[in-house]
PDB file of C-alpha atoms in Angstrom:
ATOM      1  CA  MET A  13       0.043  -0.097   0.465  1.00 40.00           C
ATOM      2  CA  GLU A  14       3.130   2.175   0.759  1.00 43.00           C
ATOM      3  CA  ASN A  15       3.953   1.982  -2.658  1.00 45.00           C
ATOM      4  CA  GLU A  16       0.983   3.418  -3.986  1.00 46.00           C
ATOM      5  CA  MET A  17       1.223   6.768  -1.959  1.00 51.00           C
ATOM      6  CA  MET A  18       5.014   7.575  -2.708  1.00 50.00           C
ATOM      7  CA  GLY A  19       5.829  10.217  -5.098  1.00 58.00           C
ATOM      8  CA  ALA A  20       2.467  12.050  -4.507  1.00 67.00           C
ATOM      9  CA  THR A  21       2.199  15.162  -5.714  1.00 67.00           C
ATOM     10  CA  THR A  22       1.895  18.181  -3.259  1.00 68.00           C
ATOM     11  CA  SER A  23      -1.058  19.762  -5.723  1.00 67.00           C
ATOM     12  CA  HIS A  24      -2.097  16.132  -6.602  1.00 67.00           C
ATOM     13  CA  CYS A  25      -2.830  15.970  -2.756  1.00 73.00           C
ATOM     14  CA  LEU A  26      -4.556  19.577  -2.045  1.00 79.00           C
ATOM     15  CA  PRO A  27      -6.069  21.123  -4.936  1.00 80.00           C
ATOM     16  CA  LEU A  28      -6.207  24.730  -5.456  1.00 84.00           C
ATOM     17  CA  ARG A  29      -6.953  25.994  -8.657  1.00 84.00           C
ATOM     18  CA  PRO A  30      -8.975  28.807  -8.144  1.00 87.00           C
ATOM     19  CA  GLY A  31     -12.067  27.290  -8.377  1.00 90.00           C
ATOM     20  CA  THR A  32     -12.010  24.536  -6.294  1.00 89.00           C
ATOM     21  CA  THR A  33     -14.368  24.158  -3.356  1.00 92.00           C
ATOM     22  CA  ARG A  34     -14.957  21.804  -0.670  1.00 92.00           C
ATOM     23  CA  VAL A  35     -17.368  20.410   1.039  1.00 94.00           C
ATOM     24  CA  PHE A  36     -16.813  18.317   5.022  1.00 94.00           C
ATOM     25  CA  TYR A  37     -19.145  17.674   7.418  1.00 93.00           C
ATOM     26  CA  GLU A  38     -18.681  18.057  11.044  1.00 93.00           C
ATOM     27  CA  GLN A  39     -19.490  15.691  13.301  1.00 92.00           C
ATOM     28  CA  ASN A  40     -19.987  17.318  16.103  1.00 90.00           C
ATOM     29  CA  THR A  41     -22.202  20.720  16.076  1.00 90.00           C
ATOM     30  CA  HIS A  42     -23.805  18.770  12.090  1.00 93.00           C
ATOM     31  CA  THR A  43     -22.999  21.630  10.014  1.00 92.00           C
ATOM     32  CA  ARG A  44     -21.290  22.069   7.319  1.00 93.00           C
ATOM     33  CA  VAL A  45     -17.709  23.154   6.207  1.00 93.00           C
ATOM     34  CA  LYS A  46     -16.589  25.213   2.607  1.00 94.00           C
ATOM     35  CA  MET A  47     -13.096  25.292   1.448  1.00 93.00           C
ATOM     36  CA  GLU A  48     -12.750  28.060  -1.396  1.00 94.00           C
ATOM     37  CA  ALA A  49      -9.736  28.389  -3.333  1.00 92.00           C
ATOM     38  CA  ARG A  50      -9.929  31.717  -5.268  1.00 93.00           C
ATOM     39  CA  HIS A  51      -7.833  34.392  -6.893  1.00 91.00           C
ATOM     40  CA  ALA A  52      -5.613  35.858  -4.687  1.00 91.00           C
ATOM     41  CA  GLY A  53      -2.633  37.472  -7.293  1.00 86.00           C
ATOM     42  CA  GLN A  54      -0.488  36.847  -9.978  1.00 84.00           C
ATOM     43  CA  ASN A  55       0.234  33.357  -8.506  1.00 87.00           C
ATOM     44  CA  GLU A  56      -0.701  33.334  -5.258  1.00 91.00           C
ATOM     45  CA  VAL A  57      -5.001  31.474  -4.010  1.00 92.00           C
ATOM     46  CA  TYR A  58      -7.015  32.289  -1.263  1.00 94.00           C
ATOM     47  CA  LEU A  59      -7.980  29.074   0.864  1.00 94.00           C
ATOM     48  CA  ASP A  60     -10.893  30.054   2.101  1.00 93.00           C
ATOM     49  CA  ILE A  61     -12.903  28.013   4.677  1.00 91.00           C
ATOM     50  CA  ALA A  62     -15.793  29.036   5.666  1.00 88.00           C
ATOM     51  CA  MET A  63     -17.157  28.186   9.074  1.00 79.00           C
ATOM     52  CA  PRO A  64     -20.524  28.827  11.244  1.00 74.00           C
ATOM     53  CA  GLY A  65     -21.016  31.703  12.313  1.00 69.00           C
ATOM     54  CA  GLY A  66     -19.557  34.406  10.155  1.00 66.00           C
ATOM     55  CA  LYS A  67     -16.223  32.486  10.616  1.00 72.00           C
ATOM     56  CA  LEU A  68     -13.776  33.300   7.405  1.00 78.00           C
ATOM     57  CA  PRO A  69     -10.087  31.647   8.526  1.00 88.00           C
ATOM     58  CA  ARG A  70      -7.748  31.852   4.812  1.00 92.00           C
ATOM     59  CA  LEU A  71      -4.402  30.629   4.242  1.00 93.00           C
ATOM     60  CA  HIS A  72      -3.001  32.771   2.191  1.00 94.00           C
ATOM     61  CA  PHE A  73      -0.045  29.935  -0.453  1.00 93.00           C
ATOM     62  CA  LYS A  74       1.575  30.764  -3.654  1.00 91.00           C
ATOM     63  CA  SER A  75       1.904  28.939  -6.401  1.00 86.00           C
ATOM     64  CA  ASP A  76       5.615  28.676  -8.459  1.00 81.00           C
ATOM     65  CA  ARG A  77       3.866  29.011 -12.140  1.00 76.00           C
ATOM     66  CA  PRO A  78       0.903  30.559 -13.791  1.00 71.00           C
ATOM     67  CA  GLN A  79      -1.807  29.906 -12.992  1.00 61.00           C
ATOM     68  CA  THR A  80      -2.066  28.958 -16.293  1.00 61.00           C
ATOM     69  CA  ALA A  81      -0.138  26.470 -16.180  1.00 56.00           C
ATOM     70  CA  ASN A  82      -1.142  22.712 -15.184  1.00 58.00           C
ATOM     71  CA  LEU A  83      -1.855  23.715 -11.408  1.00 56.00           C
ATOM     72  CA  ASP A  84      -1.140  19.296 -10.498  1.00 60.00           C
ATOM     73  CA  THR A  85       2.684  20.367 -10.668  1.00 65.00           C
ATOM     74  CA  CYS A  86       2.793  23.307  -9.231  1.00 76.00           C
ATOM     75  CA  VAL A  87       4.920  23.806  -6.010  1.00 80.00           C
ATOM     76  CA  TRP A  88       2.825  25.606  -2.841  1.00 86.00           C
ATOM     77  CA  THR A  89       4.012  27.791  -1.031  1.00 91.00           C
ATOM     78  CA  LEU A  90       1.875  28.517   2.115  1.00 93.00           C
ATOM     79  CA  LEU A  91       2.477  32.357   3.467  1.00 94.00           C
ATOM     80  CA  LYS A  92      -0.003  33.693   4.838  1.00 93.00           C
ATOM     81  CA  ALA A  93      -2.749  31.891   7.531  1.00 92.00           C
ATOM     82  CA  ARG A  94      -5.765  33.889   8.893  1.00 89.00           C
ATOM     83  CA  PHE A  95      -7.486  31.829  11.436  1.00 80.00           C
ATOM     84  CA  ASP A  96      -9.344  35.172  12.908  1.00 72.00           C
ATOM     85  CA  ASN A  97     -10.282  38.985  12.098  1.00 64.00           C
ATOM     86  CA  ALA A  98      -7.715  39.155  14.816  1.00 72.00           C
ATOM     87  CA  LEU A  99      -5.345  36.169  14.709  1.00 83.00           C
ATOM     88  CA  GLU A 100      -2.647  35.530  11.798  1.00 89.00           C
ATOM     89  CA  PHE A 101       0.414  34.333  10.979  1.00 92.00           C
ATOM     90  CA  THR A 102       3.660  35.146   8.613  1.00 94.00           C
ATOM     91  CA  PHE A 103       5.004  32.746   7.237  1.00 90.00           C
ATOM     92  CA  GLY A 104       8.534  34.648   6.774  1.00 81.00           C
ATOM     93  CA  PRO A 105      10.058  35.893   2.751  1.00 78.00           C
ATOM     94  CA  LYS A 106       9.822  31.822   1.715  1.00 83.00           C
ATOM     95  CA  GLY A 107       6.839  31.037   3.736  1.00 89.00           C
ATOM     96  CA  LEU A 108       6.276  27.431   4.345  1.00 90.00           C
ATOM     97  CA  GLU A 109       6.611  25.014   1.105  1.00 87.00           C
ATOM     98  CA  LEU A 110       5.135  21.330   1.098  1.00 85.00           C
ATOM     99  CA  PRO A 111       7.403  19.599  -1.553  1.00 81.00           C
ATOM    100  CA  MET A 112       6.316  18.320  -4.903  1.00 75.00           C
ATOM    101  CA  ASN A 113       6.626  14.861  -3.413  1.00 79.00           C
ATOM    102  CA  LEU A 114       4.587  13.789  -0.387  1.00 83.00           C
ATOM    103  CA  THR A 115       6.670  10.280   1.417  1.00 86.00           C
ATOM    104  CA  ILE A 116       6.469   9.108   4.565  1.00 90.00           C
ATOM    105  CA  GLY A 117       7.925  10.967   6.698  1.00 92.00           C
ATOM    106  CA  THR A 118       8.571  14.384   4.495  1.00 91.00           C
ATOM    107  CA  THR A 119       8.122  16.551   7.844  1.00 94.00           C
ATOM    108  CA  VAL A 120       8.496  20.561   6.849  1.00 92.00           C
ATOM    109  CA  THR A 121       8.608  23.397   9.883  1.00 93.00           C
ATOM    110  CA  ALA A 122       8.026  27.569   9.640  1.00 92.00           C
ATOM    111  CA  GLN A 123       8.131  29.379  12.792  1.00 92.00           C
ATOM    112  CA  PRO A 124       5.556  32.399  11.593  1.00 93.00           C
ATOM    113  CA  GLU A 125       6.940  36.257  12.454  1.00 93.00           C
ATOM    114  CA  GLN A 126       3.920  36.545  15.117  1.00 93.00           C
ATOM    115  CA  THR A 127       4.019  34.941  17.998  1.00 92.00           C
ATOM    116  CA  ASN A 128       1.691  33.653  20.477  1.00 89.00           C
ATOM    117  CA  PRO A 129      -0.428  36.517  21.607  1.00 85.00           C
ATOM    118  CA  ALA A 130      -1.009  35.106  24.512  1.00 85.00           C
ATOM    119  CA  THR A 131       2.315  34.371  25.980  1.00 90.00           C
ATOM    120  CA  GLY A 132       4.336  36.365  24.382  1.00 91.00           C
ATOM    121  CA  SER A 133       6.035  33.329  22.665  1.00 94.00           C
ATOM    122  CA  PRO A 134       7.376  32.648  19.516  1.00 94.00           C
ATOM    123  CA  VAL A 135       5.601  29.917  17.676  1.00 94.00           C
ATOM    124  CA  LYS A 136       6.087  26.790  15.026  1.00 93.00           C
ATOM    125  CA  LEU A 137       4.387  25.321  12.751  1.00 93.00           C
ATOM    126  CA  THR A 138       4.914  21.774  11.787  1.00 94.00           C
ATOM    127  CA  LEU A 139       3.610  19.409   8.578  1.00 93.00           C
ATOM    128  CA  GLN A 140       4.491  15.674   8.774  1.00 94.00           C
ATOM    129  CA  VAL A 141       3.825  13.178   6.185  1.00 93.00           C
ATOM    130  CA  VAL A 142       2.844  10.271   8.936  1.00 94.00           C
ATOM    131  CA  THR A 143       1.538   6.886   7.625  1.00 92.00           C
ATOM    132  CA  SER A 144      -0.359   5.817   4.464  1.00 90.00           C
ATOM    133  CA  GLU A 145      -3.655   3.676   5.466  1.00 90.00           C
ATOM    134  CA  ARG A 146      -7.400   2.652   3.408  1.00 88.00           C
ATOM    135  CA  ILE A 147     -10.241   4.756   4.774  1.00 86.00           C
ATOM    136  CA  THR A 148     -14.208   4.493   3.943  1.00 84.00           C
ATOM    137  CA  VAL A 149     -15.029   7.015   2.061  1.00 82.00           C
ATOM    138  CA  ARG A 150     -18.641   8.237   2.733  1.00 82.00           C
ATOM    139  CA  PRO A 151     -21.080   7.420  -0.278  1.00 81.00           C
ATOM    140  CA  GLU A 152     -22.174  11.432  -0.942  1.00 79.00           C
ATOM    141  CA  LEU A 153     -19.059  11.580  -3.095  1.00 81.00           C
ATOM    142  CA  GLY A 154     -20.559   9.725  -5.608  1.00 77.00           C
ATOM    143  CA  LEU A 155     -17.530   7.841  -6.326  1.00 76.00           C
ATOM    144  CA  ASP A 156     -16.672   3.835  -7.992  1.00 70.00           C
ATOM    145  CA  GLN A 157     -16.600   0.733  -4.988  1.00 68.00           C
ATOM    146  CA  GLU A 158     -13.567  -1.019  -5.098  1.00 65.00           C
ATOM    147  CA  ASN A 159     -14.228  -4.703  -5.074  1.00 58.00           C
ATOM    148  CA  GLY A 160     -17.281  -3.022  -3.357  1.00 58.00           C
ATOM    149  CA  TYR A 161     -16.212  -1.131  -1.050  1.00 60.00           C
ATOM    150  CA  LEU A 162     -15.985   2.828  -1.056  1.00 75.00           C
ATOM    151  CA  THR A 163     -12.747   3.102   0.134  1.00 80.00           C
ATOM    152  CA  ARG A 164      -8.943   4.371  -0.827  1.00 81.00           C
ATOM    153  CA  PRO A 165      -5.473   4.646   0.027  1.00 84.00           C
ATOM    154  CA  VAL A 166      -4.785   8.188   1.605  1.00 88.00           C
ATOM    155  CA  LEU A 167      -2.223   9.876   3.815  1.00 91.00           C
ATOM    156  CA  LYS A 168      -2.465  10.350   6.920  1.00 93.00           C
ATOM    157  CA  CYS A 169      -0.353  13.911   8.309  1.00 94.00           C
ATOM    158  CA  SER A 170       0.104  16.367  11.259  1.00 96.00           C
ATOM    159  CA  ALA A 171      -0.382  18.999  11.998  1.00 94.00           C
ATOM    160  CA  HIS A 172       0.571  21.014  14.893  1.00 94.00           C
ATOM    161  CA  LEU A 173       0.956  24.584  15.727  1.00 92.00           C
ATOM    162  CA  GLN A 174       3.512  24.556  18.783  1.00 93.00           C
ATOM    163  CA  ASP A 175       4.234  27.236  21.453  1.00 93.00           C
ATOM    164  CA  ILE A 176       7.993  27.399  21.149  1.00 94.00           C
ATOM    165  CA  ARG A 177       9.011  27.999  25.093  1.00 92.00           C
ATOM    166  CA  LEU A 178       5.609  26.496  26.998  1.00 91.00           C
ATOM    167  CA  GLY A 179       5.176  23.336  24.610  1.00 89.00           C
ATOM    168  CA  THR A 180       1.563  24.006  24.625  1.00 89.00           C
ATOM    169  CA  SER A 181      -0.619  23.050  21.277  1.00 90.00           C
ATOM    170  CA  LEU A 182      -2.416  26.059  19.421  1.00 88.00           C
ATOM    171  CA  LEU A 183      -3.320  23.727  16.128  1.00 89.00           C
ATOM    172  CA  LYS A 184      -2.615  20.093  16.437  1.00 93.00           C
ATOM    173  CA  ALA A 185      -4.557  17.912  14.170  1.00 95.00           C
ATOM    174  CA  ASP A 186      -4.030  14.787  12.229  1.00 96.00           C
ATOM    175  CA  ILE A 187      -4.938  15.114   7.595  1.00 94.00           C
ATOM    176  CA  TRP A 188      -5.995  12.381   5.734  1.00 93.00           C
ATOM    177  CA  LEU A 189      -4.945  13.357   1.950  1.00 90.00           C
ATOM    178  CA  LEU A 190      -6.039  11.507  -1.639  1.00 85.00           C
ATOM    179  CA  PRO A 191      -4.358  12.227  -4.550  1.00 79.00           C
ATOM    180  CA  GLY A 192      -6.582  14.200  -6.894  1.00 75.00           C
ATOM    181  CA  LEU A 193      -9.705  15.296  -4.437  1.00 81.00           C
ATOM    182  CA  GLY A 194      -7.336  16.619  -1.670  1.00 85.00           C
ATOM    183  CA  VAL A 195      -7.985  17.246   2.032  1.00 90.00           C
ATOM    184  CA  VAL A 196     -10.851  14.050   2.305  1.00 91.00           C
ATOM    185  CA  LYS A 197     -10.959  13.808   6.544  1.00 92.00           C
ATOM    186  CA  ALA A 198      -9.640  15.926   9.575  1.00 94.00           C
ATOM    187  CA  GLN A 199      -9.987  15.656  13.228  1.00 95.00           C
ATOM    188  CA  GLY A 200      -8.134  17.484  16.466  1.00 93.00           C
ATOM    189  CA  GLN A 201      -8.620  21.399  17.736  1.00 89.00           C
ATOM    190  CA  ALA A 202      -7.909  24.353  17.272  1.00 83.00           C
ATOM    191  CA  PHE A 203      -7.023  26.979  19.436  1.00 78.00           C
ATOM    192  CA  GLY A 204      -9.217  24.529  22.130  1.00 80.00           C
ATOM    193  CA  VAL A 205     -11.489  23.957  19.983  1.00 83.00           C
ATOM    194  CA  PHE A 206     -12.475  20.125  18.179  1.00 89.00           C
ATOM    195  CA  SER A 207     -13.191  19.214  15.375  1.00 90.00           C
ATOM    196  CA  ILE A 208     -14.437  16.557  13.068  1.00 94.00           C
ATOM    197  CA  LEU A 209     -14.366  16.475   8.779  1.00 93.00           C
ATOM    198  CA  ASP A 210     -15.249  14.825   7.236  1.00 92.00           C
ATOM    199  CA  LEU A 211     -16.048  15.277   3.292  1.00 92.00           C
ATOM    200  CA  VAL A 212     -19.164  15.104   1.739  1.00 92.00           C
ATOM    201  CA  GLU A 213     -19.507  17.333  -1.529  1.00 92.00           C
ATOM    202  CA  PHE A 214     -15.663  18.566  -3.599  1.00 89.00           C
ATOM    203  CA  HIS A 215     -15.613  20.451  -7.234  1.00 87.00           C
ATOM    204  CA  THR A 216     -12.416  20.938  -8.944  1.00 81.00           C
ATOM    205  CA  PRO A 217     -12.398  22.670 -12.507  1.00 83.00           C
ATOM    206  CA  ALA A 218     -11.136  21.693 -15.656  1.00 72.00           C
TER     207      ALA A 218
END
């Protein structure tokens, strides 16, 4: 199974072509969360996440190629993450580059320019590809069954935003990536709020 997932390209696991949309079902609150990639400028996109209560977290990415190119072969870099109107992290001039090939054990880190607003301590973001496994996806996605089951090989990744001095986790989550669709499941806590997300709808423009 691991061989199936080796060399999966970043943009194939994280589709960011403007107009790409994903809708997730949040199990704890029984609400729907929409994620949409929007044009943000030359070679750049915003990934907006529409949460209940009007909150709109936003991730700002930049690609190494123009948007007219084949975005499935782009290297994406996370430049900035805004979690609400008051909390924003900028990942320096180089940003957090997502490697072209995601393989088990791949780890990338970045230290934002901003500090933990509660403590004034520096923070660090770590993304790691933990393993490959098979999970059952929701039938609402309309994917063809394999051997009678809606299971697919996915990459399991971890995301960790940590206060460096105190060791406190501001964000800690597991994320499951399915090549071609991106995030199909995620669970964990972000700033004290625990969520479990399952992908139920997707649209990728041609």
